[in-house]
mmCIF file of C-alpha atoms and ligand atoms in Angstrom:
data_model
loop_
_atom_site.group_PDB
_atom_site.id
_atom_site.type_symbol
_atom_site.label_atom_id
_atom_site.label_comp_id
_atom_site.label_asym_id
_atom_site.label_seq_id
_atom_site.Cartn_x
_atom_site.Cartn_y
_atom_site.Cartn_z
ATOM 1 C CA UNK A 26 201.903 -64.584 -33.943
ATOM 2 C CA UNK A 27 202.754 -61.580 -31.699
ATOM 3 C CA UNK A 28 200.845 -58.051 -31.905
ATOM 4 C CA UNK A 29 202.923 -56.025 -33.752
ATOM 5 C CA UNK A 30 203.021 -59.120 -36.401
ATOM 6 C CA UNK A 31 199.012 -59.632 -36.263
ATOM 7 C CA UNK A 32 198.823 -55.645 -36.584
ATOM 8 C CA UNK A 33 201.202 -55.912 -39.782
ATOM 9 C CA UNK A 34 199.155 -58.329 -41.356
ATOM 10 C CA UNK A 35 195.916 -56.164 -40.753
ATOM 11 C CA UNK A 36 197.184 -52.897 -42.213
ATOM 12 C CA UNK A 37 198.971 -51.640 -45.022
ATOM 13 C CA UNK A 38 201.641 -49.972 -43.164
ATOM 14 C CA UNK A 39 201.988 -49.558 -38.823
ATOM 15 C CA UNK A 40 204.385 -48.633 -36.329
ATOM 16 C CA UNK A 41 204.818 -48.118 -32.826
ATOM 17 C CA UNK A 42 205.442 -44.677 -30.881
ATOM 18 C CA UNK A 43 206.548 -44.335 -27.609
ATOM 19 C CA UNK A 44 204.135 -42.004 -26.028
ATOM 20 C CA UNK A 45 206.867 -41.704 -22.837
ATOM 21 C CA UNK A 46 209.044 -40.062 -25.121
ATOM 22 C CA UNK A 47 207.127 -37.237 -25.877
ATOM 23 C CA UNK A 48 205.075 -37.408 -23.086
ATOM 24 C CA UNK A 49 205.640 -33.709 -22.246
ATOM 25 C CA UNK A 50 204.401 -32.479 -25.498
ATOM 26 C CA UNK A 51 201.033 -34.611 -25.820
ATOM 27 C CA UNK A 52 199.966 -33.745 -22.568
ATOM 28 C CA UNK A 53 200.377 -30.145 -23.095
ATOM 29 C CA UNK A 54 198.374 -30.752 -26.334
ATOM 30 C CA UNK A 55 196.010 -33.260 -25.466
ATOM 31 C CA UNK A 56 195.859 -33.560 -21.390
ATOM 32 C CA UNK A 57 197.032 -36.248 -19.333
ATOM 33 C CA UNK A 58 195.013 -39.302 -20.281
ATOM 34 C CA UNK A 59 196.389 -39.099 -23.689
ATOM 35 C CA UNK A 60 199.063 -41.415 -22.653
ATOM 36 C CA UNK A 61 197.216 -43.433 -20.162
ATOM 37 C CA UNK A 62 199.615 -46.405 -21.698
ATOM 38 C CA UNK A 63 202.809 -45.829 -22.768
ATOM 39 C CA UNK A 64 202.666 -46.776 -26.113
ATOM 40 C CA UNK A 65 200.730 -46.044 -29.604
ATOM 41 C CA UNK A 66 200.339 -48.471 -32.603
ATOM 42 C CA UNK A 67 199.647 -46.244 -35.513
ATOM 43 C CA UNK A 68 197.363 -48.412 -38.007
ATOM 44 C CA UNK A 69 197.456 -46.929 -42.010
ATOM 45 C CA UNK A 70 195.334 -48.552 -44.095
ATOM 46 C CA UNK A 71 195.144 -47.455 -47.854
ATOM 47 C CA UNK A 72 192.433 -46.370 -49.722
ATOM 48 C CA UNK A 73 190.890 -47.946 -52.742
ATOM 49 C CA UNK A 74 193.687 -47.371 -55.596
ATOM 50 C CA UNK A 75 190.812 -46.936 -58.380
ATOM 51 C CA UNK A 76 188.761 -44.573 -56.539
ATOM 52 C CA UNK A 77 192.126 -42.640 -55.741
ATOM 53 C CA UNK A 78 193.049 -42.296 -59.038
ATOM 54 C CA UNK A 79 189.932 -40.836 -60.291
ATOM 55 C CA UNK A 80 190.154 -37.624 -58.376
ATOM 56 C CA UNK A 81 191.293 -35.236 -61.166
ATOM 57 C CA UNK A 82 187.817 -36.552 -62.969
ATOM 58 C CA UNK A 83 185.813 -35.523 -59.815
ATOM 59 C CA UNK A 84 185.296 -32.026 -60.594
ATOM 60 C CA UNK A 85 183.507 -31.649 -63.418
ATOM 61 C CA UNK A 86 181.550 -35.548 -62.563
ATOM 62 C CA UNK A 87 179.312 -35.868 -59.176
ATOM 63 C CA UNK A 88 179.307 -39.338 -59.905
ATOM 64 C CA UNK A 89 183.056 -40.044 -59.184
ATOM 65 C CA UNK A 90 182.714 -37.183 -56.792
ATOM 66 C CA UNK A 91 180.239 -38.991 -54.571
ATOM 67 C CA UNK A 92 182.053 -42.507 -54.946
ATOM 68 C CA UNK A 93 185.539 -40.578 -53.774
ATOM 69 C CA UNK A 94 183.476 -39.156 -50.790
ATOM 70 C CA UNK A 95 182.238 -42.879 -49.853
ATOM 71 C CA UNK A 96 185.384 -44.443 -50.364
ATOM 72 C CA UNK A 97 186.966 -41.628 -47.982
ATOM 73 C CA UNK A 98 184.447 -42.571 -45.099
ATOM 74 C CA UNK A 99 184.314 -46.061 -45.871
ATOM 75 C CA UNK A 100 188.407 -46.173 -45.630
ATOM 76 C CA UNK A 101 187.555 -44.616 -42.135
ATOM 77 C CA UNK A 102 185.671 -47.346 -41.540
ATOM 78 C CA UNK A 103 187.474 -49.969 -42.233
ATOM 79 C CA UNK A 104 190.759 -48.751 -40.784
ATOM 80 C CA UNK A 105 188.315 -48.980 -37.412
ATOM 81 C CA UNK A 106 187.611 -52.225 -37.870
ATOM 82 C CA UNK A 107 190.816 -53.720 -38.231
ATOM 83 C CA UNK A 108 192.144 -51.908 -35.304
ATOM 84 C CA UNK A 109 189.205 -52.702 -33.252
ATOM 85 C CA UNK A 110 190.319 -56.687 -34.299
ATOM 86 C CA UNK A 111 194.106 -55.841 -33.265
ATOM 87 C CA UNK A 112 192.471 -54.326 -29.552
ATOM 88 C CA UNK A 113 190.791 -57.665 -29.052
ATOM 89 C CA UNK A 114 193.851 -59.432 -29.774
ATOM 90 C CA UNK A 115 196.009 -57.391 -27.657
ATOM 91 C CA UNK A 116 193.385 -57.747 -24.345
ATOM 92 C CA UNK A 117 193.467 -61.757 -25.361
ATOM 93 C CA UNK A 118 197.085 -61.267 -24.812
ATOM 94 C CA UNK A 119 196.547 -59.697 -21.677
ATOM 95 C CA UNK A 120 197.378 -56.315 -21.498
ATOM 96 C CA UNK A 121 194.811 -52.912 -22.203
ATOM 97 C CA UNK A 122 193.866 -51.570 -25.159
ATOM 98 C CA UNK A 123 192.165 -48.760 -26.282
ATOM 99 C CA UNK A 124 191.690 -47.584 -30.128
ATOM 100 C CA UNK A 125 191.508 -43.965 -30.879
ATOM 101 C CA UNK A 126 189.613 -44.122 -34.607
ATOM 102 C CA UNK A 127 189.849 -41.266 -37.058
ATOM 103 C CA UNK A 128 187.988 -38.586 -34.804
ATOM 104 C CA UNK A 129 190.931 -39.279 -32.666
ATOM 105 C CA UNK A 130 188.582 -39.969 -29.668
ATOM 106 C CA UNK A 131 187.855 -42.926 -27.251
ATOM 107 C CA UNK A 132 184.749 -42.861 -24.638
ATOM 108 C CA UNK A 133 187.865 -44.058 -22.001
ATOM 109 C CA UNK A 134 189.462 -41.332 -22.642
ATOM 110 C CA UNK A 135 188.605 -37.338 -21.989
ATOM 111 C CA UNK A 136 190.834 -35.552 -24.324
ATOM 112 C CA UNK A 137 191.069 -31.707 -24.238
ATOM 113 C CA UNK A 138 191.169 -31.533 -28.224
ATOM 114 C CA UNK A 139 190.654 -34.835 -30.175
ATOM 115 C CA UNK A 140 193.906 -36.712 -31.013
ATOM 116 C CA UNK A 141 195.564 -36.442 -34.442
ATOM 117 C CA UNK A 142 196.243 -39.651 -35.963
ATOM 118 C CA UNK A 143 199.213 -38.222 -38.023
ATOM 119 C CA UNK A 144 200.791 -37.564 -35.102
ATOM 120 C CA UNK A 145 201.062 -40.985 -33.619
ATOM 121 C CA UNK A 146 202.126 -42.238 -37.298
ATOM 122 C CA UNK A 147 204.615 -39.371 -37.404
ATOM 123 C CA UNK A 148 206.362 -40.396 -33.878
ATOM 124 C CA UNK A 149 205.957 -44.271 -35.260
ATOM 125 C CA UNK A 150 208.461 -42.486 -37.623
ATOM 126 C CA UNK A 151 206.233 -43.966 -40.595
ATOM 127 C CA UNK A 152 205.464 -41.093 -41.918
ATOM 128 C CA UNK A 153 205.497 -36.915 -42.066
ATOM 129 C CA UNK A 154 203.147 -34.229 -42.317
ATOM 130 C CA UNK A 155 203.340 -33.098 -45.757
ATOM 131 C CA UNK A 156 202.983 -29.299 -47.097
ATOM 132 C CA UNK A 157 199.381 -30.635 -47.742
ATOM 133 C CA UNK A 158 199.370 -31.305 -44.278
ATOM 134 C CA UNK A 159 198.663 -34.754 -45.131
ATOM 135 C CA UNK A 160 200.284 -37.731 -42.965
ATOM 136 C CA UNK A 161 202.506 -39.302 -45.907
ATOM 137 C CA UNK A 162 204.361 -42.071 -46.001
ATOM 138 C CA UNK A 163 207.248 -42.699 -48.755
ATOM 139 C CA UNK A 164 205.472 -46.358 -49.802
ATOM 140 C CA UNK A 165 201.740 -44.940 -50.094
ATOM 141 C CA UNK A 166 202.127 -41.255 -49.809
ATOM 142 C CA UNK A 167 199.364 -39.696 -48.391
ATOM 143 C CA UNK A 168 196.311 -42.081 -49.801
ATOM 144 C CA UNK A 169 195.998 -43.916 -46.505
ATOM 145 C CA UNK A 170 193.300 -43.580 -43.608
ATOM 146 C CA UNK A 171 194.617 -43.926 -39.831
ATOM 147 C CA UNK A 172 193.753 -44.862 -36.687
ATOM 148 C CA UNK A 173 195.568 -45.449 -33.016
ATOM 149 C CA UNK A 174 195.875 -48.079 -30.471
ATOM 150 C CA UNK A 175 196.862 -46.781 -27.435
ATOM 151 C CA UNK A 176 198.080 -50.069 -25.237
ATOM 152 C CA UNK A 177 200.264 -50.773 -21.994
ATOM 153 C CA UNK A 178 201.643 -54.173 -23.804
ATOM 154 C CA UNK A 179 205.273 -53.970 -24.210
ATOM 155 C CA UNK A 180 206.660 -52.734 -27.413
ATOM 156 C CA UNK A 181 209.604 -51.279 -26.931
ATOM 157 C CA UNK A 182 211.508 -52.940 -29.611
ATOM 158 C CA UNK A 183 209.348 -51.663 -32.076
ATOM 159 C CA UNK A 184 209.021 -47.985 -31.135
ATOM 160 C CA UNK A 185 210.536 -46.030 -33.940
ATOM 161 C CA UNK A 186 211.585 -42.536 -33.991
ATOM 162 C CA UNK A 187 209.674 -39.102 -35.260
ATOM 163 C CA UNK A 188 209.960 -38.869 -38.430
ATOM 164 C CA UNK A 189 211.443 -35.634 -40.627
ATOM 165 C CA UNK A 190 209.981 -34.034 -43.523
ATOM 166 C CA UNK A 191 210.980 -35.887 -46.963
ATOM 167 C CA UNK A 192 208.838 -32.942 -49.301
ATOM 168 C CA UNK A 193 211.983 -31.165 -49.793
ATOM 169 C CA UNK A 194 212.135 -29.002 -52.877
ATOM 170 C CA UNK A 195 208.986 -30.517 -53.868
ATOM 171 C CA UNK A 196 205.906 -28.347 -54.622
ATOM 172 C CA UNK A 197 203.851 -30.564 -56.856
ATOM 173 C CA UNK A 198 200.681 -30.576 -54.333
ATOM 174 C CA UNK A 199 200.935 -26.450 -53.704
ATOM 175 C CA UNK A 200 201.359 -25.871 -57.425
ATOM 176 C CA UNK A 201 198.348 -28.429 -58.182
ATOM 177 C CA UNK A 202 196.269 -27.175 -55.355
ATOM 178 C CA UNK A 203 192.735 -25.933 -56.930
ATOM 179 C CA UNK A 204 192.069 -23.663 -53.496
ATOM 180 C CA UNK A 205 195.828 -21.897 -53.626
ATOM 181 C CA UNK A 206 195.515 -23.413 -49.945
ATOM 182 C CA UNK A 207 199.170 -24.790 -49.827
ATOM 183 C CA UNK A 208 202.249 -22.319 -49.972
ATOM 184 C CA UNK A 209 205.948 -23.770 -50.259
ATOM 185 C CA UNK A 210 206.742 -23.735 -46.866
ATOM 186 C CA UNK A 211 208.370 -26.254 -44.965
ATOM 187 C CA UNK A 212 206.351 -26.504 -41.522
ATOM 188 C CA UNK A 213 202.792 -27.555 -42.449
ATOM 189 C CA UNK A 214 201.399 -25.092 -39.625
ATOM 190 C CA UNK A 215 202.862 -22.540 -42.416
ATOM 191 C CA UNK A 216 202.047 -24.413 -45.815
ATOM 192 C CA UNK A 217 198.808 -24.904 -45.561
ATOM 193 C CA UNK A 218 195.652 -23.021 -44.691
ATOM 194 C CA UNK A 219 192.248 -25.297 -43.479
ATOM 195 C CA UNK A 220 190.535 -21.883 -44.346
ATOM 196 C CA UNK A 221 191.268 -21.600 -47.914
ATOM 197 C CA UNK A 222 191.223 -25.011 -48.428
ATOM 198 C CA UNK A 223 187.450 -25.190 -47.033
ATOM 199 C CA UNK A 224 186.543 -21.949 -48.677
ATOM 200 C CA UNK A 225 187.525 -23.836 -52.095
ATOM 201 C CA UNK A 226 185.431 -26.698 -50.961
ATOM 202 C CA UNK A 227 182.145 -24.686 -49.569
ATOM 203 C CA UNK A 228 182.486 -22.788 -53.073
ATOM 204 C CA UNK A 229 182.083 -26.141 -54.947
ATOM 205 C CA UNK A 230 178.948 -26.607 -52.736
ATOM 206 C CA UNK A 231 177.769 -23.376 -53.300
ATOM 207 C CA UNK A 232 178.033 -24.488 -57.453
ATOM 208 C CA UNK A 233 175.528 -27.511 -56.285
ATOM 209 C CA UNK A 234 178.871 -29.921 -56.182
ATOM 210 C CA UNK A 235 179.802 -32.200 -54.146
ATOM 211 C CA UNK A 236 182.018 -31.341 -51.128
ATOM 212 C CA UNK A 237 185.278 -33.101 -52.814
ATOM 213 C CA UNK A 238 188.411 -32.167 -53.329
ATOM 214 C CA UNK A 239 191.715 -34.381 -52.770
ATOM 215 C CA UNK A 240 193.695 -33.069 -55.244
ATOM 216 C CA UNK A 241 196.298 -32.927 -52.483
ATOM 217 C CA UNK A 242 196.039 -36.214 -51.827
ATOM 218 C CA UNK A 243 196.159 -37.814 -55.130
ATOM 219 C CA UNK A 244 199.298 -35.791 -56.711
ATOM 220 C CA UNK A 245 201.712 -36.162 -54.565
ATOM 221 C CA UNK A 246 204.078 -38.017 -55.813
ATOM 222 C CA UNK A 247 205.211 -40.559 -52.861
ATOM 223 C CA UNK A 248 201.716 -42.163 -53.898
ATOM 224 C CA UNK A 249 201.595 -41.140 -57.394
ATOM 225 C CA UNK A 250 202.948 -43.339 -60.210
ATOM 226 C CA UNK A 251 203.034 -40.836 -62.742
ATOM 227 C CA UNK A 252 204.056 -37.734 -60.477
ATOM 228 C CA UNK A 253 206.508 -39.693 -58.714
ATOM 229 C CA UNK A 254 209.502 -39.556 -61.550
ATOM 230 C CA UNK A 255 209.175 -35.779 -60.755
ATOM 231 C CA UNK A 256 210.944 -36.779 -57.614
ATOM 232 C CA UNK A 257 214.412 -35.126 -57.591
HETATM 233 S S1 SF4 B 6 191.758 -30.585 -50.495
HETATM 234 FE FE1 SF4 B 6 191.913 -29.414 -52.417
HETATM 235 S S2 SF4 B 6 191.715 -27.276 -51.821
HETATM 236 FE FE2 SF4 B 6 192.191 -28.429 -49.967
HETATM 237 S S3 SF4 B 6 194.431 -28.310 -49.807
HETATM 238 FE FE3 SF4 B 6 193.948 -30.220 -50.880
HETATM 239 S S4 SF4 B 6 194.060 -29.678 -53.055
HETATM 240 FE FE4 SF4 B 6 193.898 -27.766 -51.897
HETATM 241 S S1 SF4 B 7 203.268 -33.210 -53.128
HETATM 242 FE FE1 SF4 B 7 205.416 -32.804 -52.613
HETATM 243 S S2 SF4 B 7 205.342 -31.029 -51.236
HETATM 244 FE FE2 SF4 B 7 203.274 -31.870 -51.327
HETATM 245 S S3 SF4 B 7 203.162 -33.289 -49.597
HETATM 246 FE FE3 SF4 B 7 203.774 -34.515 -51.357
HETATM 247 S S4 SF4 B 7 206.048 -34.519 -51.301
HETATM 248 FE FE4 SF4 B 7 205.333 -32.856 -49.939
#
């Protein structure tokens, strides 16, 4: 078994950027040891389907509230643990490997600002950065966790290319949004504001909720069974 076929059989969904390609960018973003190798496995692993689909429940029950919140750090976890099983692999091979988990930092590395997972996935060209500014993927939409190998073994026949937009017309997640945190706009930077969305999100704590939300996450409609014939 090679490493890109090992990696496949770990995860839900991966892909390969070639950090040379955009080497320009991600250094001005993230410094120069960002691509200390010249090549990124993005690893997507989904979360629990059940837990997922009980999100519309989760704000008027702390039970399924708190289990959402565990399942969201537990995905974390587990997305770390298979790629820390596909770094081991790839040094038995041979080559260097370092994985970047979902703070998007690596004691190897000194980043200026923490790397962003959805990029990596995004150059992979598995996925794009949805209105929600959620990494989403057209199999899973955006109900994955992620994590990043960064590794000099040679992958250049898998390296894919970055990925457009496929939200389109679509405005299920800003017209769903509980915070009014997304606006139609087609460039996430635009669409979506971390500051409403957290406002939304400290207000539930203020009510003595939990700090849950993922409405975002669990509408849209690339992950969605029942939002997904609302697909044009
Ligand atoms: S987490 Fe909730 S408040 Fe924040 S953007 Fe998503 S739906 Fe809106
Ligand atoms: S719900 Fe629609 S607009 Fe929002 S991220 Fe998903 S596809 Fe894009």
């Amino acid at each position: 078994m090679n490493i890109i076929e090992y990696a496949r059989s770990l995860s839900d969904i991966c892909g390969v950027a070639d950090f040379m390609q955009n080497r320009e960018e991600l250094v001005e973003v993230y410094g120069e040891d960002i691509c200390k190798y010249p090549y990124a496995i993005a690893i997507g692993h989904k979360m629990l389907e059940e837990i997922i689909e009980t999100i519309p429940l989760t704000y008027n029950d702390d039970e399924l509230a708190k289990k959402y919140l565990d399942e969201y750090y537990d995905s974390h976890k587990r997305v770390s643990a298979i790629s820390q099983k596909i770094v081991k692999f790839i040094r038995n091979a041979g080559f260097d490997a370092i994985e970047l988990d979902v703070s998007g930092t690596a004691p190897e590395l000194n980043l200026k600002v923490p790397f962003s997972n959805k990029a990596s996935a995004n150059l992979a060209g598995i996925g794009w950065l949805g209105k929600n500014n959620l990494l989403t993927t057209e199999e899973f939409g955006p109900r994955l966790s992620w994590s990043t190998i960064l590794t000099n073994a040679p992958l250049s026949e898998y390296a894919g290319k970055s990925m457009e937009s496929l939200c389109g017309d679509c405005t299920i997640c800003v017209n769903a949004c509980p915070g009014k945190a997304i606006v139609d706009l087609p460039d996430p930077k635009e669409s979506y504001s971390p500051q409403k969305c957290g406002e939304f999100i400290m207000g539930r704590k203020e009510e003595g909720r939990p700090l849950a939300c993922g409405m975002c996450l669990y509408i849209c409609p690339y992950g969605n069974r029942k939002t997904r014939t609302l697909l044009k």
